[in-house]
Short mmCIF file of C-alpha atoms and ligand atoms in Angstrom, two decimals:
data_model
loop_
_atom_site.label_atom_id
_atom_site.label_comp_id
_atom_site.label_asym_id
_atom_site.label_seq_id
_atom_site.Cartn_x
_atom_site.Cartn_y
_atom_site.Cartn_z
CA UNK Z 1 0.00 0.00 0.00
CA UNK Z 2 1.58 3.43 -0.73
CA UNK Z 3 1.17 6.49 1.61
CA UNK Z 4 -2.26 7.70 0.36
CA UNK Z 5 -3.81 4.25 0.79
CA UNK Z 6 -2.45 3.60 4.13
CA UNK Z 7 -4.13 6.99 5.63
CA UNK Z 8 -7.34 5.81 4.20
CA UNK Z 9 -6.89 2.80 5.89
CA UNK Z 10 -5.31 4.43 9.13
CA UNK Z 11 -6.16 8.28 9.44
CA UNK Z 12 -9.53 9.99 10.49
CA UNK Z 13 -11.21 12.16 8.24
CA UNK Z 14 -14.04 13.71 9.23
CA UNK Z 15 -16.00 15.11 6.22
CA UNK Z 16 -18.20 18.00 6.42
CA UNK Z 17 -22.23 16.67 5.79
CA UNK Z 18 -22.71 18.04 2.88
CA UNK Z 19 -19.83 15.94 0.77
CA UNK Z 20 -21.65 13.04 1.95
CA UNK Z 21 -25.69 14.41 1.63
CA UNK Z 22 -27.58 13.04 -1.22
CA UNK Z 23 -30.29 14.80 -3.58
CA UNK Z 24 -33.08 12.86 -2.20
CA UNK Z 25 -31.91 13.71 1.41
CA UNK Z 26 -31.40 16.73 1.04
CA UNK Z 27 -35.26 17.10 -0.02
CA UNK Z 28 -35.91 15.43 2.87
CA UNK Z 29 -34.03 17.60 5.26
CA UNK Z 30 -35.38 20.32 3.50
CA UNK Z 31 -38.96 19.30 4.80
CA UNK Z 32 -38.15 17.91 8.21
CA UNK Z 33 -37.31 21.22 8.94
CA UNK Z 34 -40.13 23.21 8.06
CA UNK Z 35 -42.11 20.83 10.08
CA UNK Z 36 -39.46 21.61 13.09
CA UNK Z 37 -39.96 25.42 12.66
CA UNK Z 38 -43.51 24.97 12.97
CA UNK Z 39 -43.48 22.88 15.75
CA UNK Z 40 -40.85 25.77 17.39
CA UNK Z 41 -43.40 28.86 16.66
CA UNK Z 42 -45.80 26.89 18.55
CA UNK Z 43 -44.29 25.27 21.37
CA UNK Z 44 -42.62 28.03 23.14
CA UNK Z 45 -42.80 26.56 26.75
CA UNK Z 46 -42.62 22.91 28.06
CA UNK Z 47 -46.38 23.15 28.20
CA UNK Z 48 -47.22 24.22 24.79
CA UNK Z 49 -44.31 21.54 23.80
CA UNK Z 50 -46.27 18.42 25.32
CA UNK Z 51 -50.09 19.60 24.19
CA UNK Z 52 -48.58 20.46 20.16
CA UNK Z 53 -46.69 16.41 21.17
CA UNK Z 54 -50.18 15.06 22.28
CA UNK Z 55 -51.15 16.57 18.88
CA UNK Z 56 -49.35 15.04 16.27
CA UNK Z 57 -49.34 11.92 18.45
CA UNK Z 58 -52.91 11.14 18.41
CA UNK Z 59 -53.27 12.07 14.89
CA UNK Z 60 -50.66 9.43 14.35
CA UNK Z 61 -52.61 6.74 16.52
CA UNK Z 62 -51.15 7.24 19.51
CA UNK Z 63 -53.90 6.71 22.32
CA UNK Z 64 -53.07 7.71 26.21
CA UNK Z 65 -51.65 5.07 28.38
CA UNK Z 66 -54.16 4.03 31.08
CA UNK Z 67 -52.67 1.00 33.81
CA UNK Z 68 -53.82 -2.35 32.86
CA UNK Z 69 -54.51 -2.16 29.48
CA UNK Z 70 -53.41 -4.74 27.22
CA UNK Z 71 -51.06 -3.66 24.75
CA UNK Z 72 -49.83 -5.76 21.99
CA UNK Z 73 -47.13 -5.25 19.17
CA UNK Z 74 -47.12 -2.14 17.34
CA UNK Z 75 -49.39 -0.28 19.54
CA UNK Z 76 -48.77 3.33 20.17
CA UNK Z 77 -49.44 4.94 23.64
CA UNK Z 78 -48.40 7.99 25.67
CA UNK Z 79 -48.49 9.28 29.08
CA UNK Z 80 -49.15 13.34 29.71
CA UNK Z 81 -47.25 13.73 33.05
CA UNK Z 82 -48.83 16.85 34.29
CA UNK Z 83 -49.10 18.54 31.27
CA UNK Z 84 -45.30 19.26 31.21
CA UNK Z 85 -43.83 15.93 30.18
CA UNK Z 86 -44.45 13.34 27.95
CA UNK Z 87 -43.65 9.47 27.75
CA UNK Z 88 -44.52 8.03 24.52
CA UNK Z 89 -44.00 3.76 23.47
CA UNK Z 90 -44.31 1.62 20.40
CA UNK Z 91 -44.69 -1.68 21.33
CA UNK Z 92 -41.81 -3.84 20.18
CA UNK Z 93 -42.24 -7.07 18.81
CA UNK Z 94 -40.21 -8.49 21.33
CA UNK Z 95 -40.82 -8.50 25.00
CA UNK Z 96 -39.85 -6.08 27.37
CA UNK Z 97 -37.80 -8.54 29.35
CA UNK Z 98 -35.19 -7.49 26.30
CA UNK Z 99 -35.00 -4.22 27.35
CA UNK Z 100 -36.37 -0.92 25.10
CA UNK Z 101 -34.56 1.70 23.51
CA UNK Z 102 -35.20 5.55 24.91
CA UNK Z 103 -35.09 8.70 23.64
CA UNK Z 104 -34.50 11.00 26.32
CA UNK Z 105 -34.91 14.40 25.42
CA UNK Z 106 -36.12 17.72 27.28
CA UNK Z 107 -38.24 20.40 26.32
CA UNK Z 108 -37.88 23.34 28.54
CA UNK Z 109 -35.67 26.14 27.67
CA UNK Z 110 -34.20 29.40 29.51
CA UNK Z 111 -36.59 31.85 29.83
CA UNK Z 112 -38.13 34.64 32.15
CA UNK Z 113 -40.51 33.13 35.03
CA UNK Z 114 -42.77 35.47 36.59
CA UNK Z 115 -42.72 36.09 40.50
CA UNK Z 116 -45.88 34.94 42.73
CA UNK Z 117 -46.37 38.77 42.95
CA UNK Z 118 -44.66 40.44 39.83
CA UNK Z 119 -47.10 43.04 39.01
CA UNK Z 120 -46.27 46.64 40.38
CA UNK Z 121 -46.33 50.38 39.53
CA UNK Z 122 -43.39 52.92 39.46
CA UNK Z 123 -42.88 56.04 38.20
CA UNK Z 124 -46.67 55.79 36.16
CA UNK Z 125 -45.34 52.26 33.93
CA UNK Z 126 -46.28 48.96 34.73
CA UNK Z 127 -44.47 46.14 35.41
CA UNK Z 128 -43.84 42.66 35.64
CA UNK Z 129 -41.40 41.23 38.11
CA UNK Z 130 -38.93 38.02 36.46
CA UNK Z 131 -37.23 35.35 37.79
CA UNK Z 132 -35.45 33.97 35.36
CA UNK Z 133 -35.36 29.84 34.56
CA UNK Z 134 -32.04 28.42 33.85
CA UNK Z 135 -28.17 29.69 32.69
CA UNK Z 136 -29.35 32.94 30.23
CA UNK Z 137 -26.77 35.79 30.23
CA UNK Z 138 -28.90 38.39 31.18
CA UNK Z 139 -27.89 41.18 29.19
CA UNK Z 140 -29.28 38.98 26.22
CA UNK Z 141 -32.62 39.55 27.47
CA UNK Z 142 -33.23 43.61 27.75
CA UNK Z 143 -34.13 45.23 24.49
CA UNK Z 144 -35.80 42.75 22.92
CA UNK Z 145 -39.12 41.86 22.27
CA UNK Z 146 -40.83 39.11 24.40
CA UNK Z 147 -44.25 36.94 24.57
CA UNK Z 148 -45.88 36.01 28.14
CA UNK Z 149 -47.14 32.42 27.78
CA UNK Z 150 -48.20 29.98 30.42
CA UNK Z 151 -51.35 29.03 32.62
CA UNK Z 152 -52.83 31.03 35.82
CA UNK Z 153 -54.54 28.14 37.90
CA UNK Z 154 -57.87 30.04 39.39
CA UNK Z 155 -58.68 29.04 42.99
CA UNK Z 156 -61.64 27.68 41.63
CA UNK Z 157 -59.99 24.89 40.14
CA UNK Z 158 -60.16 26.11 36.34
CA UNK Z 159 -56.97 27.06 34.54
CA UNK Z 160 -56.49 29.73 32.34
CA UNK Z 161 -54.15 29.46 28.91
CA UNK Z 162 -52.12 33.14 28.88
CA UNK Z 163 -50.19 33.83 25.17
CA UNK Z 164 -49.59 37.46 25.45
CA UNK Z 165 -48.08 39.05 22.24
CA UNK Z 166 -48.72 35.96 20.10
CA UNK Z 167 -48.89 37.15 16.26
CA UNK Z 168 -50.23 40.69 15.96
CA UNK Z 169 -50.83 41.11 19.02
CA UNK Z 170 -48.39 43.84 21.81
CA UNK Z 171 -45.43 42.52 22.97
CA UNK Z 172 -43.29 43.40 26.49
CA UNK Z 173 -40.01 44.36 26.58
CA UNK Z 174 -37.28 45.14 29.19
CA UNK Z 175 -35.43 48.19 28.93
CA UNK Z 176 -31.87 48.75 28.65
CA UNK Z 177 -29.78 52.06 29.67
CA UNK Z 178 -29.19 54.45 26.47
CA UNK Z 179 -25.22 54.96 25.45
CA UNK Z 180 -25.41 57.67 26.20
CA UNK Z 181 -25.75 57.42 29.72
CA UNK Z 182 -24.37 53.94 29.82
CA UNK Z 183 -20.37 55.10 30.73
CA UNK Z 184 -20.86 53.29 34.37
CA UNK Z 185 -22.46 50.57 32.96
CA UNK Z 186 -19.95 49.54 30.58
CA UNK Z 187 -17.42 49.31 32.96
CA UNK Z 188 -18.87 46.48 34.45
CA UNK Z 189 -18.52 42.92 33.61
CA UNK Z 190 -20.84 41.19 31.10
CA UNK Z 191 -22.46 39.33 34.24
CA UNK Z 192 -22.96 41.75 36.24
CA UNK Z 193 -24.19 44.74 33.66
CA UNK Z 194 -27.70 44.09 34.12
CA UNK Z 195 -29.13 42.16 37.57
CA UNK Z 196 -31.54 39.65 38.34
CA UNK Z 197 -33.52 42.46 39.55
CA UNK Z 198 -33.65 44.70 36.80
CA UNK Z 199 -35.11 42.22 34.58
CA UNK Z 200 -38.70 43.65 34.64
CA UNK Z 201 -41.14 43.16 31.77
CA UNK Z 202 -42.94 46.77 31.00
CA UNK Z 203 -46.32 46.15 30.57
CA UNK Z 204 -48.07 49.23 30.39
CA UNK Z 205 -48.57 52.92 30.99
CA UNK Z 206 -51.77 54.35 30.45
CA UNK Z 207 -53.46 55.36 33.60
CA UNK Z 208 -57.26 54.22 34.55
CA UNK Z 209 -59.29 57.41 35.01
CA UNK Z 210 -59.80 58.92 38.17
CA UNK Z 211 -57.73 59.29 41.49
CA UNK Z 212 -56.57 55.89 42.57
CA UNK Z 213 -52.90 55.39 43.35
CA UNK Z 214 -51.40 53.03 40.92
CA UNK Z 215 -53.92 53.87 38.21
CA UNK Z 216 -51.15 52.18 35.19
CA UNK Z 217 -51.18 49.12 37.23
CA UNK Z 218 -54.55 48.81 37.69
CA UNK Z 219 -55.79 49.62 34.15
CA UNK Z 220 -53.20 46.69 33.15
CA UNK Z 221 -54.87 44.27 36.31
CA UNK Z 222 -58.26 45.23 34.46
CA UNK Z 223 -56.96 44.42 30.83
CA UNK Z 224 -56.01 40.96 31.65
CA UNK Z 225 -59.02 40.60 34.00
CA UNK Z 226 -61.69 41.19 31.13
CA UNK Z 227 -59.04 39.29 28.67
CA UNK Z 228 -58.56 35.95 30.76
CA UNK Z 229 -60.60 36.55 33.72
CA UNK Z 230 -58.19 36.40 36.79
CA UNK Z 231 -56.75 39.19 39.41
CA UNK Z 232 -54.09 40.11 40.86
CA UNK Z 233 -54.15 37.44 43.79
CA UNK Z 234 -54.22 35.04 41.22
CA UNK Z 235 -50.50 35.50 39.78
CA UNK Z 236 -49.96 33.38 43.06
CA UNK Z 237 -50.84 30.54 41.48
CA UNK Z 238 -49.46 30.87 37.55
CA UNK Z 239 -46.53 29.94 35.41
CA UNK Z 240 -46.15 32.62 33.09
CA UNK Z 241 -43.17 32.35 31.30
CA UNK Z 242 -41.89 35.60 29.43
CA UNK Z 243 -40.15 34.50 26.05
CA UNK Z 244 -39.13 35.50 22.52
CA UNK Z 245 -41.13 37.25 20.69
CA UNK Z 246 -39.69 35.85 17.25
CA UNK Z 247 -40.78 32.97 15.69
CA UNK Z 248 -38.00 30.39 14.05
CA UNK Z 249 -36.70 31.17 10.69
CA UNK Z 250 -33.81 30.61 8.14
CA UNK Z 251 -30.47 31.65 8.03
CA UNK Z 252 -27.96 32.34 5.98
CA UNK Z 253 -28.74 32.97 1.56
CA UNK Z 254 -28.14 29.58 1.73
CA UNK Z 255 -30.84 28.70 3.93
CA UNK Z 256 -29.04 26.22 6.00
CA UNK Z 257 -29.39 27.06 9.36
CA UNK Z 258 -32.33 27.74 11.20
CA UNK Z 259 -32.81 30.72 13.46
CA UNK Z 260 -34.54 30.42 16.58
CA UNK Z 261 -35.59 30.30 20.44
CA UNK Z 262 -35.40 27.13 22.52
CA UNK Z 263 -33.27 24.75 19.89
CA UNK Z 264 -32.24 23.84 23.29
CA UNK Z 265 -33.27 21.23 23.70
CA UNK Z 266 -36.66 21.00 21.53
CA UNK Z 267 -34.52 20.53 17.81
CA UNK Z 268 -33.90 17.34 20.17
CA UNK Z 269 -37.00 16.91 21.03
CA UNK Z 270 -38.73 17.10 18.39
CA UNK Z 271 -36.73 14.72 16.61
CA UNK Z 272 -36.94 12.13 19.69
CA UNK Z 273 -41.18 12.75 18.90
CA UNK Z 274 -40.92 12.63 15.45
CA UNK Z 275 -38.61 9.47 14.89
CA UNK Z 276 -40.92 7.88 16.91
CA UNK Z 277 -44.40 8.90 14.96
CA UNK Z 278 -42.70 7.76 11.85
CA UNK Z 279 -42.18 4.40 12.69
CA UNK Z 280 -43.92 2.63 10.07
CA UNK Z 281 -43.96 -0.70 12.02
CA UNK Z 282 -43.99 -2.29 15.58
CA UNK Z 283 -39.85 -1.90 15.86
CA UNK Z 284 -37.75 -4.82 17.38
CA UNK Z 285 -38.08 -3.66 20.91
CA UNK Z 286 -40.42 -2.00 22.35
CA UNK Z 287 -39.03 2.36 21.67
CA UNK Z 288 -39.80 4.76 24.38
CA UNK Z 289 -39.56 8.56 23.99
CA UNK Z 290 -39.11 11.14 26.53
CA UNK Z 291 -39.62 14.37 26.50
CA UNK Z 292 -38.68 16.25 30.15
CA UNK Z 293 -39.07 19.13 31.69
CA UNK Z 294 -36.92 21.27 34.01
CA UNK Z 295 -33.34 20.09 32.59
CA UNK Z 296 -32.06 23.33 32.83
CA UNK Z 297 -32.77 23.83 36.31
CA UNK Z 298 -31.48 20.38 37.32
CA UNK Z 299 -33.69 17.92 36.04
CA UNK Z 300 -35.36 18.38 39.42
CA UNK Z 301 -38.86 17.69 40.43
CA UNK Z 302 -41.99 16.01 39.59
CA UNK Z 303 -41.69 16.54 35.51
CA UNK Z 304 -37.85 16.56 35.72
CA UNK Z 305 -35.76 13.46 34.73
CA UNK Z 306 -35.46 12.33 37.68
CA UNK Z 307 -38.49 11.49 38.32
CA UNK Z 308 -39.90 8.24 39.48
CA UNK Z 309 -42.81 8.70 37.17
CA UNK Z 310 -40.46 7.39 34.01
CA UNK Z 311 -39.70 4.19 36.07
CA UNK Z 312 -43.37 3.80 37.20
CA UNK Z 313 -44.37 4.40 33.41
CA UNK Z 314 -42.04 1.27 32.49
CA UNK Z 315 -42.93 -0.47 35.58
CA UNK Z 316 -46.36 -0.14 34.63
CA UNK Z 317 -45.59 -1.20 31.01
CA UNK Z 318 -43.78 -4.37 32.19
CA UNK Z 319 -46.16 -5.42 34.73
CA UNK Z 320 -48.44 -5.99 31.59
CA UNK Z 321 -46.12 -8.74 30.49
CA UNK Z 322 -45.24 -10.44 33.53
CA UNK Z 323 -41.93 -9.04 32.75
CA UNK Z 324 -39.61 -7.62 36.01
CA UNK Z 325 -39.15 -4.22 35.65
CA UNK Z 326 -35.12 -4.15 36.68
CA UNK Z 327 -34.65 -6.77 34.15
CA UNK Z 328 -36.13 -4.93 31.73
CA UNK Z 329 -33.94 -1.73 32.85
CA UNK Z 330 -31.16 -3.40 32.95
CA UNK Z 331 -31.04 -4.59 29.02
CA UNK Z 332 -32.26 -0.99 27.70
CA UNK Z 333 -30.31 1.62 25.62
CA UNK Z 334 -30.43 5.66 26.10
CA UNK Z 335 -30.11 8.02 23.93
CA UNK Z 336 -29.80 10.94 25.98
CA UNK Z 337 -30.39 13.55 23.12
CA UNK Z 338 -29.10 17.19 24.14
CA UNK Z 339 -27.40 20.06 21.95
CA UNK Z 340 -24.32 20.60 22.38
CA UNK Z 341 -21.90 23.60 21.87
CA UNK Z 342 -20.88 24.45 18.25
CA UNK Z 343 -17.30 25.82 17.30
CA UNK Z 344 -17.82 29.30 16.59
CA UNK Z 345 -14.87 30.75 14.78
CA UNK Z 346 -15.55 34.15 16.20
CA UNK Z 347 -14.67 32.79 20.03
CA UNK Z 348 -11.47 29.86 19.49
CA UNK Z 349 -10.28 30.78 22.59
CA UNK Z 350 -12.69 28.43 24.40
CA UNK Z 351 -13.31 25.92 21.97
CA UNK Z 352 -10.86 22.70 21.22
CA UNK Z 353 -11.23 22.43 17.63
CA UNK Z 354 -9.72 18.06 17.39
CA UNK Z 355 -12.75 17.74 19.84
CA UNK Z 356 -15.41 19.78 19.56
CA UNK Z 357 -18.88 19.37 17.29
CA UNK Z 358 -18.70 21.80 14.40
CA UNK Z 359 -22.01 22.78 12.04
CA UNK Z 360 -22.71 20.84 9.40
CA UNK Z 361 -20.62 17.83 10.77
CA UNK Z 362 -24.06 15.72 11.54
CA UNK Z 363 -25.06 14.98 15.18
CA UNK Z 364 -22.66 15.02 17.70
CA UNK Z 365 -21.71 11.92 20.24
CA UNK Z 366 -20.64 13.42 23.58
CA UNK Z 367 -18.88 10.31 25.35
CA UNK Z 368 -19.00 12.21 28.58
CA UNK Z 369 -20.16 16.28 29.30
CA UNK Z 370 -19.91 18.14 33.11
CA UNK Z 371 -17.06 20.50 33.88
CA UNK Z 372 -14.00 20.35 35.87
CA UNK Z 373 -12.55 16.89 35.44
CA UNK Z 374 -16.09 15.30 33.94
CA UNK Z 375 -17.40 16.32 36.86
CA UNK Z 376 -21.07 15.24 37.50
CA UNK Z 377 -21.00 13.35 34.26
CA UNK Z 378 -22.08 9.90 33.20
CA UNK Z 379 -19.28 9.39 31.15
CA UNK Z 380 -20.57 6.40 28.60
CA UNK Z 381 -18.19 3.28 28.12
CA UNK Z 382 -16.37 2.42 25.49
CA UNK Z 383 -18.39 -0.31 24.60
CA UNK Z 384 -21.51 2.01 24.66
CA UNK Z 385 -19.98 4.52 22.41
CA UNK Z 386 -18.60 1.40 20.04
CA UNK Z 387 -22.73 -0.08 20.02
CA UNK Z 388 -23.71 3.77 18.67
CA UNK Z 389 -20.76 3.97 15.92
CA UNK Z 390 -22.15 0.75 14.58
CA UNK Z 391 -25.82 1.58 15.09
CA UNK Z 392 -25.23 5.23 12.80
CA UNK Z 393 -23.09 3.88 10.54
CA UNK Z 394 -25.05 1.15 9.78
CA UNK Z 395 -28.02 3.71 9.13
CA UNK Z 396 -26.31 5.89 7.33
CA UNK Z 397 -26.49 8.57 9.94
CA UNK Z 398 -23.57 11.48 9.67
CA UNK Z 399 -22.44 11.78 12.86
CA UNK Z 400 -18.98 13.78 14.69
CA UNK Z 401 -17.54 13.60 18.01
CA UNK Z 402 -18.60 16.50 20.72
CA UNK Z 403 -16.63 18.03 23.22
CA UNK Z 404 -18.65 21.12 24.98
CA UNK Z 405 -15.45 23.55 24.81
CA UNK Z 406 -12.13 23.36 26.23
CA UNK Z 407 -11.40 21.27 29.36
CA UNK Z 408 -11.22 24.70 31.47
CA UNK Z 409 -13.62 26.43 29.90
CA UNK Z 410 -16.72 25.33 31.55
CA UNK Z 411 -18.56 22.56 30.93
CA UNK Z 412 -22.41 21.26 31.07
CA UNK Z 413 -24.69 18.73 31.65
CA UNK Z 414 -27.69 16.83 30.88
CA UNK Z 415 -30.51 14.30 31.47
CA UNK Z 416 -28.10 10.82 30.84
CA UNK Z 417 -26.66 10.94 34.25
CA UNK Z 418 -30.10 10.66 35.37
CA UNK Z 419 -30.68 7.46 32.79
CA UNK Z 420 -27.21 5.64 33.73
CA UNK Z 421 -28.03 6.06 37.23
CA UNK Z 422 -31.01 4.13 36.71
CA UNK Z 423 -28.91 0.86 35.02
CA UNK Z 424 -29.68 1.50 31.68
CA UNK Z 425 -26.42 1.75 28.97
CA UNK Z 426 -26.66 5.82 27.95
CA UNK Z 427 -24.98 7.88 25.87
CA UNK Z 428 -25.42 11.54 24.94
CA UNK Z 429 -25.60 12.74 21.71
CA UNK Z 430 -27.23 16.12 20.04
CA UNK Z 431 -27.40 18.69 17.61
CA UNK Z 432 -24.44 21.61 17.66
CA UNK Z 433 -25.50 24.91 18.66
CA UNK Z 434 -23.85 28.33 18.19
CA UNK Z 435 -25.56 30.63 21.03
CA UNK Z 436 -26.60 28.36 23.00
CA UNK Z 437 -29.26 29.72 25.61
CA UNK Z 438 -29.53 33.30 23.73
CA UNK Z 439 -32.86 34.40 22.88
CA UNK Z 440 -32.06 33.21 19.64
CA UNK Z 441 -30.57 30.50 18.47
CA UNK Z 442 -29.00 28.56 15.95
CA UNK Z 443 -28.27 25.00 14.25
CA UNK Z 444 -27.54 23.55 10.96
CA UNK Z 445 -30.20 21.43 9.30
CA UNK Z 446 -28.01 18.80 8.58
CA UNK Z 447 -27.24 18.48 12.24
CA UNK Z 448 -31.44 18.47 12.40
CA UNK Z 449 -31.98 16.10 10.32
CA UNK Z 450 -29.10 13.82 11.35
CA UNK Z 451 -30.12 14.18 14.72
CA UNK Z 452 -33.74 12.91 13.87
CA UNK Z 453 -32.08 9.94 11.69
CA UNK Z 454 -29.87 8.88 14.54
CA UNK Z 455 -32.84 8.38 17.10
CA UNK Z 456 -34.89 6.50 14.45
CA UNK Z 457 -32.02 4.05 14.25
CA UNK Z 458 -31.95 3.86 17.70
CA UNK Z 459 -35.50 3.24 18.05
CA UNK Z 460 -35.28 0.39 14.97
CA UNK Z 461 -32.40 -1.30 16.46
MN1 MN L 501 -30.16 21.11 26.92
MN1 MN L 502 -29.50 24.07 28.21
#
């Protein structure tokens, strides 16, 4: 063999997608993300996420999951954890006693949560009081234009769907100081140039007639009393989430990216849900999709990963066959499905370029994530890493290696920890992101389309 021949053999190569994309692929890329950005503009919270899921579910035969009933190959059920998680299975054609094969992916994304008691007056403008959800850099948020969304639960048991500056309708916004005054401002750090505190949604400023103190706030209160029917007592008992205001769209004259809030981690997500209604038949084993909530804040709680209402779900599915639920556990394969950080050739300085995922480079593998020293990681085996090479190649799937930055740099984390430390084989994997956790966005749809690819093959195998 002469030199060229022996680094084929030898050497690694990695190619970017598109040298490796066919025409008919690239058609169907080309759709699976339309469908994505539509599924984006209207899933804007983890709530909105799982009732648009329940959607396309059902109209693909999916029926809800109640305990005891008899399942058989090939059917298709979910479970609607609280309205802010979903559990979805196809019935395998083998038994559960040879495990399943997850897709673990979350749906809620960094955003602005209201306070119990966020509406006040000052200065004659209304406002909203935030407490924001996850790892945003604040000064993201201020001078942009945002949506409320969420539920207020009445005391009378009722809840109440709030989407405040969907389509035509006003939007809210949090100021920022002008330049012109900003001289103090700028000399402080990036972190600490707008606070937790200042993060207040203005909402309004035309006064109510008459002599009452507050008058701005109150003619707000009354707005959203004759608009959803609840007061100001009620906020107590709400998730309002303040988000966006843009809807996804295209980047680049090329139209290969996609612009957008919350690709984190819903481009997972949706391709977790999606694999998984386009299974034309009853797969080997029995697939199981997850999509969580509250990843970003820890996986924490009763909709979080870590809940025991994914094990009672499989418990419950297992108990149906006679079939002992550890046993089943212990044969069963994770995808954990996350983004991941994308070089970005504007900022080297934190990225390691051998080892981290790059656009257009298909979805990336992350072996292990955390921060300092893997810390808090579930750091996949080699064997587990070896089954997915085999399982994407085998599919066709472009896929890279991921590294979230340089070993100093930071780090993250995700919902596989919370799989491995159940017993079950996971490994993370995900689409690249540049901006991760900005207001906006962005991903190749390569990496989309690869990522959507990978988790069918994953459900198939
Ligand atoms: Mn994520
Ligand atoms: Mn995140």
């Amino acid at each position: 063999m002469d030199a060229k021949q022996w680094k084929e053999k030898l050497l690694r190569e990695p190619k970017n997608g598109y040298d490796r994309l066919g025409a008919e692929e690239r058609e169907a890329m080309t759709a699976y993300c339309e469908d994505y950005k539509a599924f984006l503009d209207v899933g804007k919270t983890e709530r909105e996420c799982v009732t648009e899921g329940i959607r396309l579910a059902e109209a693909r035969g999916f029926r809800p999951y109640k305990r005891g009933m008899e399942l058989k190959s090939g059917d298709k059920v979910y479970v609607n954890n609280r309205g802010k998680m979903l559990l979805l299975a196809v019935i395998g054609r083998k038994g559960l006693a040879e495990g399943v094969q997850i897709a673990a992916a979350h749906i809620d994304s960094p955003r602005l949560d209201l306070k119990p008691n966020p509406l006040y007056e000052d200065s004659e403008l209304a406002y909203l009081k935030t407490h924001y959800y996850g790892g945003i850099r604040k000064y993201q948020w201020v001078a942009i234009p945002l949506e409320l969304r969420g539920v207020v639960a009445l005391a009378d048991g009722s809840t109440v769907r709030v989407a405040i500056g969907e389509g035509d309708e006003p939007k809210l916004v949090i100021s920022d100081l002008l330049p012109h005054l900003g001289a103090e401002q700028n000399k402080k750090t990036l972190a600490e140039g707008i606070t937790g505190e200042q993060l207040n949604l203005l909402i309004g400023s035309e006064p109510m007639e008459g002599e009452e103190k507050d008058r701005v706030k109150l003619a707000v209160m009354k707005l959203l009393y004759e608009k959803y029917g609840f007061t100001e007592e009620d906020f107590i008992s709400a998730e309002l989430e303040a988000v966006p205001a843009a809807n996804a769209t295209d980047i680049g004259l090329d139209r290969s990216m996609i612009g957008a809030y919350g690709h984190d981690d819903r481009v997972c997500g949706y391709a977790a849900l999606r694999a998984m209604l386009d299974l034309e038949e009853a797969p080997e084993r029995t697939a199981v999709c997850i999509l969580a909530d509250k990843e970003e804040i820890g996986s924490t709680g009763v909709t979080g990963m870590k809940t025991r209402a994914f094990d009672t779900f499989i418990e419950d599915l297992c108990e149906d066959q006679g079939v002992a639920a550890r046993a089943c556990i212990e044969r069963s394969f994770c995808l954990s499905t996350d983004v991941t950080a994308a070089f970005d050739p504007s900022f080297p300085e934190v990225f390691e370029k051998r080892n981290g995922a790059r656009l257009n480079y298909g979805i990336g593998l992350c072996k292990y994530t955390g921060s300092r020293g893997k810390g808090g990681a579930s750091d996949a085996s080699a064997e587990v890493v070896a089954r997915a090479r085999r399982l994407l190649d085998r599919d066709g799937v472009i896929w890279q290696m991921a590294e979230l930055g340089k070993v100093d740099a930071g780090g993250g984390g995700t919902v596989a920890a919370f799989m491995a430390d159940r017993n079950i084989d996971t490994l993370d994997a995900g689409v690249p992101v540049l901006a991760m956790h900005a207001p906006f966005e962005v991903v190749a749809k390569l990496d989309c389309y690869m990522t959507y690819k990978a988790i069918k093959a994953v459900y198939k195998d």
